């Protein structure tokens, strides 16, 4: 007898060993995975938002992650060839671009069970690669400000969650992670 008076054979909950792929559970899983992109977008947006008075075109004339890495902007639609922009302009372009992707129901369906496009993974990989660039810029250019604002623990927690997720689902190529390689290796040893 168990604590609740139920014998071993009288369990009231038993998970199914395998649910068919078209089941509500599988659909819900895909929907949850898609909404996580929104969560990561919101976290980066919030963290960067605390730095807007410090990350200015004057202070950050180029979107960079230290002296070795510089990022140029292209969205493939309005700006087809990569252009050099200030860090705040890059982040503005990026957040607008991501928001457009997230709002596009042909890419991120809002209805449970609606199909995801065949290029969904590629779009998500591009979103995550570009969000990583914002983290790289924050750590390389604004970490001391983050510490003085007492946001270090929040930044580190958000980044750790972001990296664990991207590594689990292989969303960012290892070479793209180079600007924060040492930090990442302390989170996820390769």
PDB file of C-alpha atoms in Angstrom:
ATOM      1  CA  UNK A   1       0.000   0.000   0.000  1.00  0.00           C
ATOM      2  CA  UNK A   2       1.191   3.509  -0.813  1.00  0.00           C
ATOM      3  CA  UNK A   3       0.878   6.632   1.266  1.00  0.00           C
ATOM      4  CA  UNK A   4      -2.505   7.416  -0.335  1.00  0.00           C
ATOM      5  CA  UNK A   5      -3.954   3.961   0.090  1.00  0.00           C
ATOM      6  CA  UNK A   6      -3.542   2.959  -3.558  1.00  0.00           C
ATOM      7  CA  UNK A   7      -1.909  -0.320  -4.373  1.00  0.00           C
ATOM      8  CA  UNK A   8       0.807  -0.593  -6.981  1.00  0.00           C
ATOM      9  CA  UNK A   9      -1.659  -1.675  -9.685  1.00  0.00           C
ATOM     10  CA  UNK A  10      -4.117   1.121  -8.965  1.00  0.00           C
ATOM     11  CA  UNK A  11      -2.113   4.061 -10.214  1.00  0.00           C
ATOM     12  CA  UNK A  12      -4.277   6.874 -11.488  1.00  0.00           C
ATOM     13  CA  UNK A  13      -1.740   8.354 -13.893  1.00  0.00           C
ATOM     14  CA  UNK A  14       0.193   6.445 -16.505  1.00  0.00           C
ATOM     15  CA  UNK A  15       1.960   8.231 -19.348  1.00  0.00           C
ATOM     16  CA  UNK A  16       1.552   6.720 -22.808  1.00  0.00           C
ATOM     17  CA  UNK A  17       4.744   5.092 -23.980  1.00  0.00           C
ATOM     18  CA  UNK A  18       4.540   6.696 -27.410  1.00  0.00           C
ATOM     19  CA  UNK A  19       2.121   9.238 -28.723  1.00  0.00           C
ATOM     20  CA  UNK A  20       1.479   9.402 -32.461  1.00  0.00           C
ATOM     21  CA  UNK A  21       3.383  12.242 -34.130  1.00  0.00           C
ATOM     22  CA  UNK A  22       0.205  14.051 -35.137  1.00  0.00           C
ATOM     23  CA  UNK A  23      -1.106  14.020 -31.591  1.00  0.00           C
ATOM     24  CA  UNK A  24      -2.059  17.082 -29.559  1.00  0.00           C
ATOM     25  CA  UNK A  25       1.076  16.523 -27.438  1.00  0.00           C
ATOM     26  CA  UNK A  26       3.389  16.703 -30.451  1.00  0.00           C
ATOM     27  CA  UNK A  27       1.569  19.779 -31.767  1.00  0.00           C
ATOM     28  CA  UNK A  28       1.772  21.429 -28.366  1.00  0.00           C
ATOM     29  CA  UNK A  29       5.509  20.663 -28.178  1.00  0.00           C
ATOM     30  CA  UNK A  30       6.143  22.383 -31.524  1.00  0.00           C
ATOM     31  CA  UNK A  31       4.048  25.369 -30.422  1.00  0.00           C
ATOM     32  CA  UNK A  32       5.988  25.652 -27.140  1.00  0.00           C
ATOM     33  CA  UNK A  33       9.314  25.401 -28.984  1.00  0.00           C
ATOM     34  CA  UNK A  34       8.230  28.235 -31.294  1.00  0.00           C
ATOM     35  CA  UNK A  35       7.149  30.484 -28.414  1.00  0.00           C
ATOM     36  CA  UNK A  36      10.557  30.060 -26.773  1.00  0.00           C
ATOM     37  CA  UNK A  37      11.999  32.209 -29.576  1.00  0.00           C
ATOM     38  CA  UNK A  38       9.724  34.988 -28.344  1.00  0.00           C
ATOM     39  CA  UNK A  39      10.979  34.514 -24.780  1.00  0.00           C
ATOM     40  CA  UNK A  40      14.640  34.749 -25.819  1.00  0.00           C
ATOM     41  CA  UNK A  41      13.859  37.814 -27.964  1.00  0.00           C
ATOM     42  CA  UNK A  42      12.138  39.481 -24.996  1.00  0.00           C
ATOM     43  CA  UNK A  43      15.027  38.719 -22.632  1.00  0.00           C
ATOM     44  CA  UNK A  44      17.662  40.189 -24.949  1.00  0.00           C
ATOM     45  CA  UNK A  45      15.452  43.189 -25.701  1.00  0.00           C
ATOM     46  CA  UNK A  46      14.956  43.852 -21.986  1.00  0.00           C
ATOM     47  CA  UNK A  47      18.652  43.481 -21.133  1.00  0.00           C
ATOM     48  CA  UNK A  48      19.782  45.695 -23.995  1.00  0.00           C
ATOM     49  CA  UNK A  49      17.056  48.208 -23.151  1.00  0.00           C
ATOM     50  CA  UNK A  50      18.784  48.952 -19.842  1.00  0.00           C
ATOM     51  CA  UNK A  51      21.895  50.039 -21.771  1.00  0.00           C
ATOM     52  CA  UNK A  52      20.406  52.364 -24.376  1.00  0.00           C
ATOM     53  CA  UNK A  53      21.653  55.525 -22.673  1.00  0.00           C
ATOM     54  CA  UNK A  54      25.205  54.088 -22.674  1.00  0.00           C
ATOM     55  CA  UNK A  55      25.224  52.228 -25.989  1.00  0.00           C
ATOM     56  CA  UNK A  56      25.058  55.235 -28.292  1.00  0.00           C
ATOM     57  CA  UNK A  57      26.316  55.850 -31.830  1.00  0.00           C
ATOM     58  CA  UNK A  58      29.094  57.941 -30.273  1.00  0.00           C
ATOM     59  CA  UNK A  59      30.174  55.264 -27.764  1.00  0.00           C
ATOM     60  CA  UNK A  60      29.565  52.280 -30.064  1.00  0.00           C
ATOM     61  CA  UNK A  61      29.987  53.481 -33.667  1.00  0.00           C
ATOM     62  CA  UNK A  62      30.244  49.867 -34.883  1.00  0.00           C
ATOM     63  CA  UNK A  63      28.370  46.747 -33.825  1.00  0.00           C
ATOM     64  CA  UNK A  64      31.222  44.700 -32.423  1.00  0.00           C
ATOM     65  CA  UNK A  65      32.240  42.082 -29.891  1.00  0.00           C
ATOM     66  CA  UNK A  66      35.699  43.205 -28.894  1.00  0.00           C
ATOM     67  CA  UNK A  67      38.417  44.235 -31.344  1.00  0.00           C
ATOM     68  CA  UNK A  68      38.332  41.013 -33.405  1.00  0.00           C
ATOM     69  CA  UNK A  69      34.626  40.782 -34.281  1.00  0.00           C
ATOM     70  CA  UNK A  70      32.487  43.269 -36.151  1.00  0.00           C
ATOM     71  CA  UNK A  71      28.918  42.704 -37.292  1.00  0.00           C
ATOM     72  CA  UNK A  72      27.293  44.298 -40.331  1.00  0.00           C
ATOM     73  CA  UNK A  73      23.578  44.481 -41.001  1.00  0.00           C
ATOM     74  CA  UNK A  74      21.601  43.015 -43.890  1.00  0.00           C
ATOM     75  CA  UNK A  75      18.021  41.788 -43.808  1.00  0.00           C
ATOM     76  CA  UNK A  76      17.923  40.476 -47.371  1.00  0.00           C
ATOM     77  CA  UNK A  77      14.879  42.614 -48.172  1.00  0.00           C
ATOM     78  CA  UNK A  78      15.384  46.326 -47.577  1.00  0.00           C
ATOM     79  CA  UNK A  79      19.149  46.049 -47.033  1.00  0.00           C
ATOM     80  CA  UNK A  80      20.481  43.347 -49.310  1.00  0.00           C
ATOM     81  CA  UNK A  81      24.219  43.991 -48.957  1.00  0.00           C
ATOM     82  CA  UNK A  82      25.715  44.109 -45.440  1.00  0.00           C
ATOM     83  CA  UNK A  83      26.319  47.643 -44.180  1.00  0.00           C
ATOM     84  CA  UNK A  84      28.329  48.975 -41.266  1.00  0.00           C
ATOM     85  CA  UNK A  85      26.073  50.559 -38.654  1.00  0.00           C
ATOM     86  CA  UNK A  86      26.433  51.650 -35.038  1.00  0.00           C
ATOM     87  CA  UNK A  87      25.592  49.115 -32.340  1.00  0.00           C
ATOM     88  CA  UNK A  88      22.309  50.833 -31.401  1.00  0.00           C
ATOM     89  CA  UNK A  89      21.257  50.992 -35.077  1.00  0.00           C
ATOM     90  CA  UNK A  90      22.162  47.314 -35.540  1.00  0.00           C
ATOM     91  CA  UNK A  91      20.106  46.331 -32.492  1.00  0.00           C
ATOM     92  CA  UNK A  92      17.203  48.491 -33.683  1.00  0.00           C
ATOM     93  CA  UNK A  93      17.283  46.864 -37.132  1.00  0.00           C
ATOM     94  CA  UNK A  94      17.601  43.440 -35.516  1.00  0.00           C
ATOM     95  CA  UNK A  95      14.722  43.825 -33.073  1.00  0.00           C
ATOM     96  CA  UNK A  96      12.469  45.195 -35.823  1.00  0.00           C
ATOM     97  CA  UNK A  97      13.469  42.330 -38.130  1.00  0.00           C
ATOM     98  CA  UNK A  98      12.868  39.676 -35.455  1.00  0.00           C
ATOM     99  CA  UNK A  99       9.525  41.195 -34.574  1.00  0.00           C
ATOM    100  CA  UNK A 100       8.522  41.025 -38.247  1.00  0.00           C
ATOM    101  CA  UNK A 101       9.516  37.336 -38.323  1.00  0.00           C
ATOM    102  CA  UNK A 102       7.653  36.554 -35.092  1.00  0.00           C
ATOM    103  CA  UNK A 103       4.515  38.354 -36.294  1.00  0.00           C
ATOM    104  CA  UNK A 104       4.522  36.514 -39.632  1.00  0.00           C
ATOM    105  CA  UNK A 105       2.042  33.654 -39.165  1.00  0.00           C
ATOM    106  CA  UNK A 106       3.461  31.843 -42.177  1.00  0.00           C
ATOM    107  CA  UNK A 107       6.719  31.485 -40.180  1.00  0.00           C
ATOM    108  CA  UNK A 108       5.433  31.374 -36.580  1.00  0.00           C
ATOM    109  CA  UNK A 109       1.874  30.017 -36.732  1.00  0.00           C
ATOM    110  CA  UNK A 110      -0.348  31.206 -33.887  1.00  0.00           C
ATOM    111  CA  UNK A 111      -2.922  28.433 -34.154  1.00  0.00           C
ATOM    112  CA  UNK A 112      -2.134  25.145 -32.454  1.00  0.00           C
ATOM    113  CA  UNK A 113      -1.609  22.483 -35.088  1.00  0.00           C
ATOM    114  CA  UNK A 114      -0.930  24.929 -37.931  1.00  0.00           C
ATOM    115  CA  UNK A 115       2.060  23.746 -39.979  1.00  0.00           C
ATOM    116  CA  UNK A 116       5.468  25.327 -39.643  1.00  0.00           C
ATOM    117  CA  UNK A 117       7.261  26.234 -42.896  1.00  0.00           C
ATOM    118  CA  UNK A 118      10.018  24.013 -44.267  1.00  0.00           C
ATOM    119  CA  UNK A 119      12.570  26.811 -43.644  1.00  0.00           C
ATOM    120  CA  UNK A 120      11.499  27.282 -39.999  1.00  0.00           C
ATOM    121  CA  UNK A 121      14.766  25.953 -38.560  1.00  0.00           C
ATOM    122  CA  UNK A 122      16.820  28.242 -40.833  1.00  0.00           C
ATOM    123  CA  UNK A 123      14.816  31.302 -39.737  1.00  0.00           C
ATOM    124  CA  UNK A 124      15.197  30.351 -36.061  1.00  0.00           C
ATOM    125  CA  UNK A 125      18.946  29.783 -36.520  1.00  0.00           C
ATOM    126  CA  UNK A 126      19.324  33.256 -38.031  1.00  0.00           C
ATOM    127  CA  UNK A 127      17.333  34.801 -35.175  1.00  0.00           C
ATOM    128  CA  UNK A 128      19.471  33.069 -32.549  1.00  0.00           C
ATOM    129  CA  UNK A 129      22.758  33.852 -34.322  1.00  0.00           C
ATOM    130  CA  UNK A 130      21.828  37.526 -34.357  1.00  0.00           C
ATOM    131  CA  UNK A 131      20.573  37.547 -30.760  1.00  0.00           C
ATOM    132  CA  UNK A 132      23.907  36.038 -29.749  1.00  0.00           C
ATOM    133  CA  UNK A 133      25.626  39.047 -31.330  1.00  0.00           C
ATOM    134  CA  UNK A 134      23.765  41.333 -28.933  1.00  0.00           C
ATOM    135  CA  UNK A 135      24.946  39.250 -25.965  1.00  0.00           C
ATOM    136  CA  UNK A 136      28.505  39.329 -27.362  1.00  0.00           C
ATOM    137  CA  UNK A 137      28.328  43.118 -27.697  1.00  0.00           C
ATOM    138  CA  UNK A 138      26.950  43.520 -24.163  1.00  0.00           C
ATOM    139  CA  UNK A 139      29.652  41.334 -22.616  1.00  0.00           C
ATOM    140  CA  UNK A 140      32.505  42.938 -24.591  1.00  0.00           C
ATOM    141  CA  UNK A 141      31.402  46.575 -24.529  1.00  0.00           C
ATOM    142  CA  UNK A 142      29.086  47.069 -21.563  1.00  0.00           C
ATOM    143  CA  UNK A 143      29.831  44.459 -18.925  1.00  0.00           C
ATOM    144  CA  UNK A 144      31.181  46.975 -16.399  1.00  0.00           C
ATOM    145  CA  UNK A 145      28.004  49.028 -16.812  1.00  0.00           C
ATOM    146  CA  UNK A 146      25.935  45.859 -16.295  1.00  0.00           C
ATOM    147  CA  UNK A 147      27.860  45.243 -13.047  1.00  0.00           C
ATOM    148  CA  UNK A 148      27.333  48.831 -11.869  1.00  0.00           C
ATOM    149  CA  UNK A 149      23.601  48.503 -12.611  1.00  0.00           C
ATOM    150  CA  UNK A 150      23.584  45.266 -10.572  1.00  0.00           C
ATOM    151  CA  UNK A 151      22.271  43.332 -13.582  1.00  0.00           C
ATOM    152  CA  UNK A 152      25.161  40.891 -13.816  1.00  0.00           C
ATOM    153  CA  UNK A 153      23.312  37.921 -12.279  1.00  0.00           C
ATOM    154  CA  UNK A 154      20.326  38.473 -14.568  1.00  0.00           C
ATOM    155  CA  UNK A 155      22.523  38.801 -17.664  1.00  0.00           C
ATOM    156  CA  UNK A 156      24.480  35.656 -16.777  1.00  0.00           C
ATOM    157  CA  UNK A 157      21.321  33.639 -16.077  1.00  0.00           C
ATOM    158  CA  UNK A 158      19.669  34.724 -19.329  1.00  0.00           C
ATOM    159  CA  UNK A 159      22.844  34.030 -21.303  1.00  0.00           C
ATOM    160  CA  UNK A 160      23.323  30.606 -19.721  1.00  0.00           C
ATOM    161  CA  UNK A 161      19.729  29.653 -20.570  1.00  0.00           C
ATOM    162  CA  UNK A 162      20.200  30.986 -24.100  1.00  0.00           C
ATOM    163  CA  UNK A 163      23.454  29.052 -24.640  1.00  0.00           C
ATOM    164  CA  UNK A 164      22.157  25.796 -23.186  1.00  0.00           C
ATOM    165  CA  UNK A 165      19.139  26.017 -25.486  1.00  0.00           C
ATOM    166  CA  UNK A 166      21.160  26.902 -28.586  1.00  0.00           C
ATOM    167  CA  UNK A 167      23.669  24.119 -27.917  1.00  0.00           C
ATOM    168  CA  UNK A 168      20.942  21.548 -27.242  1.00  0.00           C
ATOM    169  CA  UNK A 169      19.272  22.292 -30.582  1.00  0.00           C
ATOM    170  CA  UNK A 170      22.469  23.223 -32.495  1.00  0.00           C
ATOM    171  CA  UNK A 171      21.115  26.621 -33.505  1.00  0.00           C
ATOM    172  CA  UNK A 172      24.396  28.537 -33.800  1.00  0.00           C
ATOM    173  CA  UNK A 173      27.542  27.357 -35.587  1.00  0.00           C
ATOM    174  CA  UNK A 174      30.510  27.070 -33.247  1.00  0.00           C
ATOM    175  CA  UNK A 175      32.552  29.643 -35.218  1.00  0.00           C
ATOM    176  CA  UNK A 176      29.824  32.238 -34.571  1.00  0.00           C
ATOM    177  CA  UNK A 177      30.242  31.671 -30.819  1.00  0.00           C
ATOM    178  CA  UNK A 178      33.962  32.545 -30.884  1.00  0.00           C
ATOM    179  CA  UNK A 179      33.622  36.039 -29.315  1.00  0.00           C
ATOM    180  CA  UNK A 180      32.395  34.455 -26.060  1.00  0.00           C
ATOM    181  CA  UNK A 181      34.059  31.047 -26.386  1.00  0.00           C
ATOM    182  CA  UNK A 182      35.681  31.031 -22.926  1.00  0.00           C
ATOM    183  CA  UNK A 183      32.457  32.027 -21.203  1.00  0.00           C
ATOM    184  CA  UNK A 184      30.488  29.446 -23.183  1.00  0.00           C
ATOM    185  CA  UNK A 185      33.000  26.692 -22.336  1.00  0.00           C
ATOM    186  CA  UNK A 186      32.443  27.446 -18.650  1.00  0.00           C
ATOM    187  CA  UNK A 187      28.731  26.775 -19.247  1.00  0.00           C
ATOM    188  CA  UNK A 188      28.879  23.920 -21.776  1.00  0.00           C
ATOM    189  CA  UNK A 189      32.244  22.198 -22.080  1.00  0.00           C
ATOM    190  CA  UNK A 190      32.722  21.030 -25.669  1.00  0.00           C
TER     191      UNK A 190
END
